[in-house]
Short mmCIF file of C-alpha atoms in Angstrom, two decimals:
data_model
loop_
_atom_site.label_atom_id
_atom_site.label_comp_id
_atom_site.label_asym_id
_atom_site.label_seq_id
_atom_site.Cartn_x
_atom_site.Cartn_y
_atom_site.Cartn_z
CA ALA A 21 12.47 13.19 34.66
CA GLN A 22 14.95 12.11 32.05
CA SER A 23 16.94 15.01 30.46
CA VAL A 24 19.92 15.02 27.79
CA THR A 25 22.35 17.60 27.49
CA GLN A 26 24.48 18.08 24.32
CA LEU A 27 27.23 20.33 25.34
CA ASP A 28 28.20 21.64 21.94
CA SER A 29 25.50 22.87 19.40
CA GLN A 30 28.25 23.08 16.74
CA VAL A 31 31.69 21.39 16.23
CA PRO A 32 33.71 22.07 12.97
CA VAL A 33 36.64 20.15 12.42
CA PHE A 34 39.23 19.50 9.43
CA GLU A 35 38.94 16.46 7.33
CA GLU A 36 40.86 13.53 8.93
CA ALA A 37 41.00 15.13 12.36
CA PRO A 38 39.45 13.52 15.46
CA VAL A 39 36.19 14.56 16.83
CA GLU A 40 34.36 14.06 20.21
CA LEU A 41 30.66 15.09 20.44
CA ARG A 42 29.64 15.18 24.26
CA CYS A 43 26.46 14.02 25.68
CA ASN A 44 25.57 14.02 29.37
CA TYR A 45 22.40 12.82 30.80
CA SER A 46 20.51 12.94 34.12
CA SER A 47 18.26 10.01 35.43
CA SER A 48 17.92 8.37 38.64
CA VAL A 49 17.30 5.07 37.09
CA SER A 50 19.19 2.77 34.70
CA VAL A 51 18.95 4.10 31.11
CA TYR A 52 19.39 2.81 27.62
CA LEU A 53 21.36 5.18 25.40
CA PHE A 54 21.63 6.09 21.56
CA TRP A 55 23.19 8.20 19.09
CA TYR A 56 21.07 9.08 16.00
CA VAL A 57 22.55 11.04 12.98
CA GLN A 58 20.39 13.23 10.77
CA TYR A 59 22.33 13.87 7.31
CA PRO A 60 21.11 17.03 5.50
CA ASN A 61 17.37 16.78 4.37
CA GLN A 62 16.77 13.32 5.75
CA GLY A 63 15.23 11.59 8.71
CA LEU A 64 17.10 10.38 11.74
CA GLN A 65 18.98 7.12 11.42
CA LEU A 66 20.38 5.07 14.22
CA LEU A 67 24.28 5.35 14.67
CA LEU A 68 24.84 3.15 17.67
CA LYS A 69 23.15 2.25 21.06
CA TYR A 70 23.93 1.08 24.33
CA LEU A 71 22.06 -1.40 26.27
CA SER A 72 24.22 -3.23 28.67
CA GLY A 73 27.62 -5.13 28.75
CA SER A 74 30.54 -3.64 27.37
CA THR A 75 30.54 0.38 27.86
CA LEU A 76 32.13 0.71 24.52
CA VAL A 77 30.03 0.42 21.46
CA LYS A 78 30.82 0.78 17.87
CA SER A 79 29.30 1.84 14.61
CA ILE A 80 30.00 0.22 11.19
CA ASN A 81 31.48 3.80 10.03
CA GLY A 82 34.06 4.16 12.51
CA PHE A 83 32.29 5.89 15.15
CA GLU A 84 32.28 4.70 18.98
CA ALA A 85 30.72 5.87 22.00
CA GLU A 86 31.53 5.02 25.62
CA PHE A 87 28.85 4.84 28.46
CA ASN A 88 30.33 6.12 31.71
CA LYS A 89 28.00 5.63 34.49
CA SER A 90 29.77 7.77 36.89
CA GLN A 91 30.04 10.81 35.03
CA THR A 92 26.66 10.08 33.52
CA SER A 93 27.96 10.52 29.84
CA PHE A 94 28.08 8.89 26.42
CA HIS A 95 30.25 10.83 24.42
CA LEU A 96 30.57 9.96 20.70
CA ARG A 97 33.91 9.89 19.14
CA LYS A 98 35.83 9.17 15.65
CA PRO A 99 39.46 9.19 15.19
CA SER A 100 39.41 10.67 11.60
CA VAL A 101 36.25 12.26 10.09
CA HIS A 102 35.37 12.47 6.33
CA ILE A 103 33.36 14.97 4.46
CA SER A 104 30.67 12.50 4.43
CA ASP A 105 30.23 12.76 8.06
CA THR A 106 28.83 16.14 7.94
CA ALA A 107 25.53 15.91 9.67
CA GLU A 108 23.65 16.67 12.92
CA TYR A 109 23.96 14.31 15.64
CA PHE A 110 21.72 13.36 18.44
CA CYS A 111 22.02 11.72 21.63
CA ALA A 112 18.79 10.34 23.14
CA VAL A 113 17.93 8.02 26.21
CA SER A 114 15.07 5.62 27.09
CA ASP A 115 13.79 4.26 30.19
CA PRO A 116 14.46 0.51 30.31
CA PHE A 117 11.35 -0.15 32.49
CA ARG A 118 8.75 1.45 30.30
CA GLY A 119 6.57 -0.45 28.08
CA ALA A 120 6.83 1.86 25.15
CA GLN A 121 10.26 3.35 23.94
CA LYS A 122 9.70 7.18 24.70
CA LEU A 123 12.98 8.75 23.39
CA VAL A 124 14.09 11.80 25.19
CA PHE A 125 16.57 13.63 22.81
CA GLY A 126 19.29 16.13 23.34
CA GLN A 127 19.56 19.56 21.39
CA GLY A 128 21.68 18.05 18.70
CA THR A 129 25.26 18.81 17.58
CA ARG A 130 26.04 19.94 14.06
CA LEU A 131 29.30 18.48 12.69
CA THR A 132 30.71 20.49 10.07
CA ILE A 133 33.88 18.99 8.23
CA ASN A 134 36.13 21.53 6.32
CA PRO A 135 38.49 19.97 3.60
CA ASN B 52 10.50 -1.70 0.76
CA ALA B 53 10.19 1.89 1.15
CA GLY B 54 10.60 2.14 4.97
CA VAL B 55 8.71 4.90 6.54
CA THR B 56 6.99 7.71 4.03
CA GLN B 57 5.57 10.83 4.90
CA THR B 58 2.99 13.18 3.12
CA PRO B 59 3.14 15.96 2.36
CA LYS B 60 7.06 17.08 2.30
CA PHE B 61 6.08 20.76 2.65
CA ARG B 62 3.10 22.47 3.55
CA VAL B 63 2.20 26.28 4.11
CA LEU B 64 -0.84 27.33 6.42
CA LYS B 65 -2.72 30.24 7.66
CA THR B 66 -3.60 30.38 11.17
CA GLY B 67 -6.59 28.72 11.92
CA GLN B 68 -6.60 26.16 9.11
CA SER B 69 -6.54 22.38 9.55
CA MET B 70 -4.44 19.71 8.11
CA THR B 71 -3.54 16.38 8.46
CA LEU B 72 0.00 14.74 8.13
CA LEU B 73 0.26 10.90 6.85
CA CYS B 74 2.67 8.71 7.84
CA ALA B 75 3.04 5.27 6.16
CA GLN B 76 5.30 2.16 6.97
CA ASP B 77 5.80 -0.92 5.13
CA MET B 78 7.79 -2.75 7.74
CA ASN B 79 4.77 -4.11 9.82
CA HIS B 80 6.13 -2.42 12.91
CA GLU B 81 3.53 -2.25 15.87
CA TYR B 82 4.87 1.03 17.30
CA MET B 83 4.58 4.66 15.61
CA TYR B 84 5.64 7.91 16.91
CA TRP B 85 5.08 11.66 15.69
CA TYR B 86 7.91 13.85 16.77
CA ARG B 87 8.53 17.57 16.21
CA GLN B 88 11.76 19.32 15.65
CA ASP B 89 12.61 22.82 16.45
CA PRO B 90 16.12 24.53 16.25
CA GLY B 91 18.09 24.14 19.41
CA MET B 92 15.53 21.76 20.97
CA GLY B 93 16.04 18.32 19.44
CA LEU B 94 13.04 16.16 18.83
CA ARG B 95 9.97 16.15 21.21
CA LEU B 96 7.53 13.40 21.22
CA ILE B 97 3.90 14.69 20.35
CA HIS B 98 1.96 11.18 20.40
CA TYR B 99 2.74 7.70 19.83
CA SER B 100 0.69 4.36 19.05
CA VAL B 101 1.51 1.04 20.33
CA GLY B 102 -0.41 -0.85 18.02
CA GLU B 103 -3.79 -0.57 15.54
CA GLY B 104 -6.51 1.47 17.29
CA THR B 105 -4.48 2.82 19.98
CA THR B 106 -2.92 6.28 20.53
CA ALA B 107 -1.22 7.89 23.61
CA LYS B 108 0.10 11.48 24.54
CA GLY B 109 3.66 12.34 24.54
CA GLU B 110 5.67 15.16 25.69
CA VAL B 111 4.05 17.84 23.81
CA PRO B 112 0.43 16.86 22.59
CA ASP B 113 -1.59 20.10 23.14
CA GLY B 114 -3.19 21.39 19.71
CA TYR B 115 -2.58 17.78 17.89
CA ASN B 116 -4.75 14.68 17.61
CA VAL B 117 -3.71 11.40 16.02
CA SER B 118 -5.47 8.44 14.54
CA ARG B 119 -4.25 4.74 14.02
CA LEU B 120 -7.05 3.12 12.08
CA LYS B 121 -4.84 0.83 10.11
CA LYS B 122 -1.51 -0.70 11.58
CA GLN B 123 0.63 0.90 8.60
CA ASN B 124 -0.56 4.37 8.93
CA PHE B 125 -0.50 7.18 11.75
CA LEU B 126 -2.18 10.48 11.12
CA LEU B 127 -1.43 13.56 12.84
CA GLY B 128 -3.91 16.38 12.70
CA LEU B 129 -4.04 20.09 13.44
CA GLU B 130 -7.49 20.93 13.98
CA SER B 131 -6.71 24.79 14.05
CA ALA B 132 -2.83 25.81 12.93
CA ALA B 133 -0.90 28.24 15.14
CA PRO B 134 2.16 29.85 14.25
CA SER B 135 3.97 27.98 17.13
CA GLN B 136 3.16 24.72 15.34
CA THR B 137 5.71 25.81 12.72
CA SER B 138 8.14 22.94 12.76
CA VAL B 139 9.54 19.95 11.12
CA TYR B 140 7.48 16.72 11.99
CA PHE B 141 8.94 13.45 11.67
CA CYS B 142 7.17 10.05 11.99
CA ALA B 143 9.03 7.00 13.23
CA SER B 144 8.14 3.31 13.66
CA SER B 145 9.55 0.29 15.79
CA TYR B 146 9.62 -3.26 15.87
CA PHE B 147 6.83 -5.43 17.39
CA ALA B 148 8.05 -5.40 20.92
CA GLY B 149 8.48 -1.57 21.12
CA GLY B 150 10.54 -2.10 24.06
CA PRO B 151 13.01 0.54 25.29
CA GLU B 152 16.04 -0.88 23.41
CA ASP B 153 14.16 -0.73 20.08
CA THR B 154 15.57 1.05 16.98
CA GLN B 155 13.15 3.83 15.46
CA TYR B 156 13.10 4.37 11.76
CA PHE B 157 12.47 7.69 10.80
CA GLY B 158 10.84 9.18 7.88
CA PRO B 159 12.22 12.05 5.75
CA GLY B 160 9.91 14.73 7.73
CA THR B 161 7.52 17.38 6.89
CA ARG B 162 8.12 20.90 6.94
CA LEU B 163 5.17 22.93 8.05
CA THR B 164 4.87 26.53 8.28
CA VAL B 165 1.93 28.31 9.79
CA LEU B 166 1.59 31.87 8.75
#
């Protein structure tokens, strides 16, 4: 069975500092990888996803994630964070060979931006 | 275009009571999902539906029932609520293919407390 581990439950950083949120997955087959973001008191929104091709994927608000097959990782990075990035971030995987998208989520990482 | 809406936003039940959570989407999506979110555990799939009139079990289906009588609505029922069902419940929907690469669109959530 697939599983996702987010190595940090909380990450506090100062505004304009870089940040990395770590995600590792375990799967014996190919996977699709996702990062979802949950702003306070809201539902989850897709931030970015890796399906195939270039291992570096980017979001419209400056986040990027790199798929590393050998290390089974999909870490999320941003070179300079803003107060508005305060949220909980979830890494998720799905099996490309299944008919329905059954996402398996990690435990979440709460990103707190300090001024 | 409201996206995915959930009713109610909050609810407090006593052990043994029953209730139904309603999820509605106006994006003409075929696939719909119910998740529960618990602290430190991410989101876990309860049930899902691949189209009107169909339902299937997810990772944690026990104690819940679902129905999809209309394409736009997905109902989650608790027949006899237990304190272990205290959680935040999220509904999501995805596009017609519902394939593993799909983007799921989430509702704002329902916070349920069972006393």
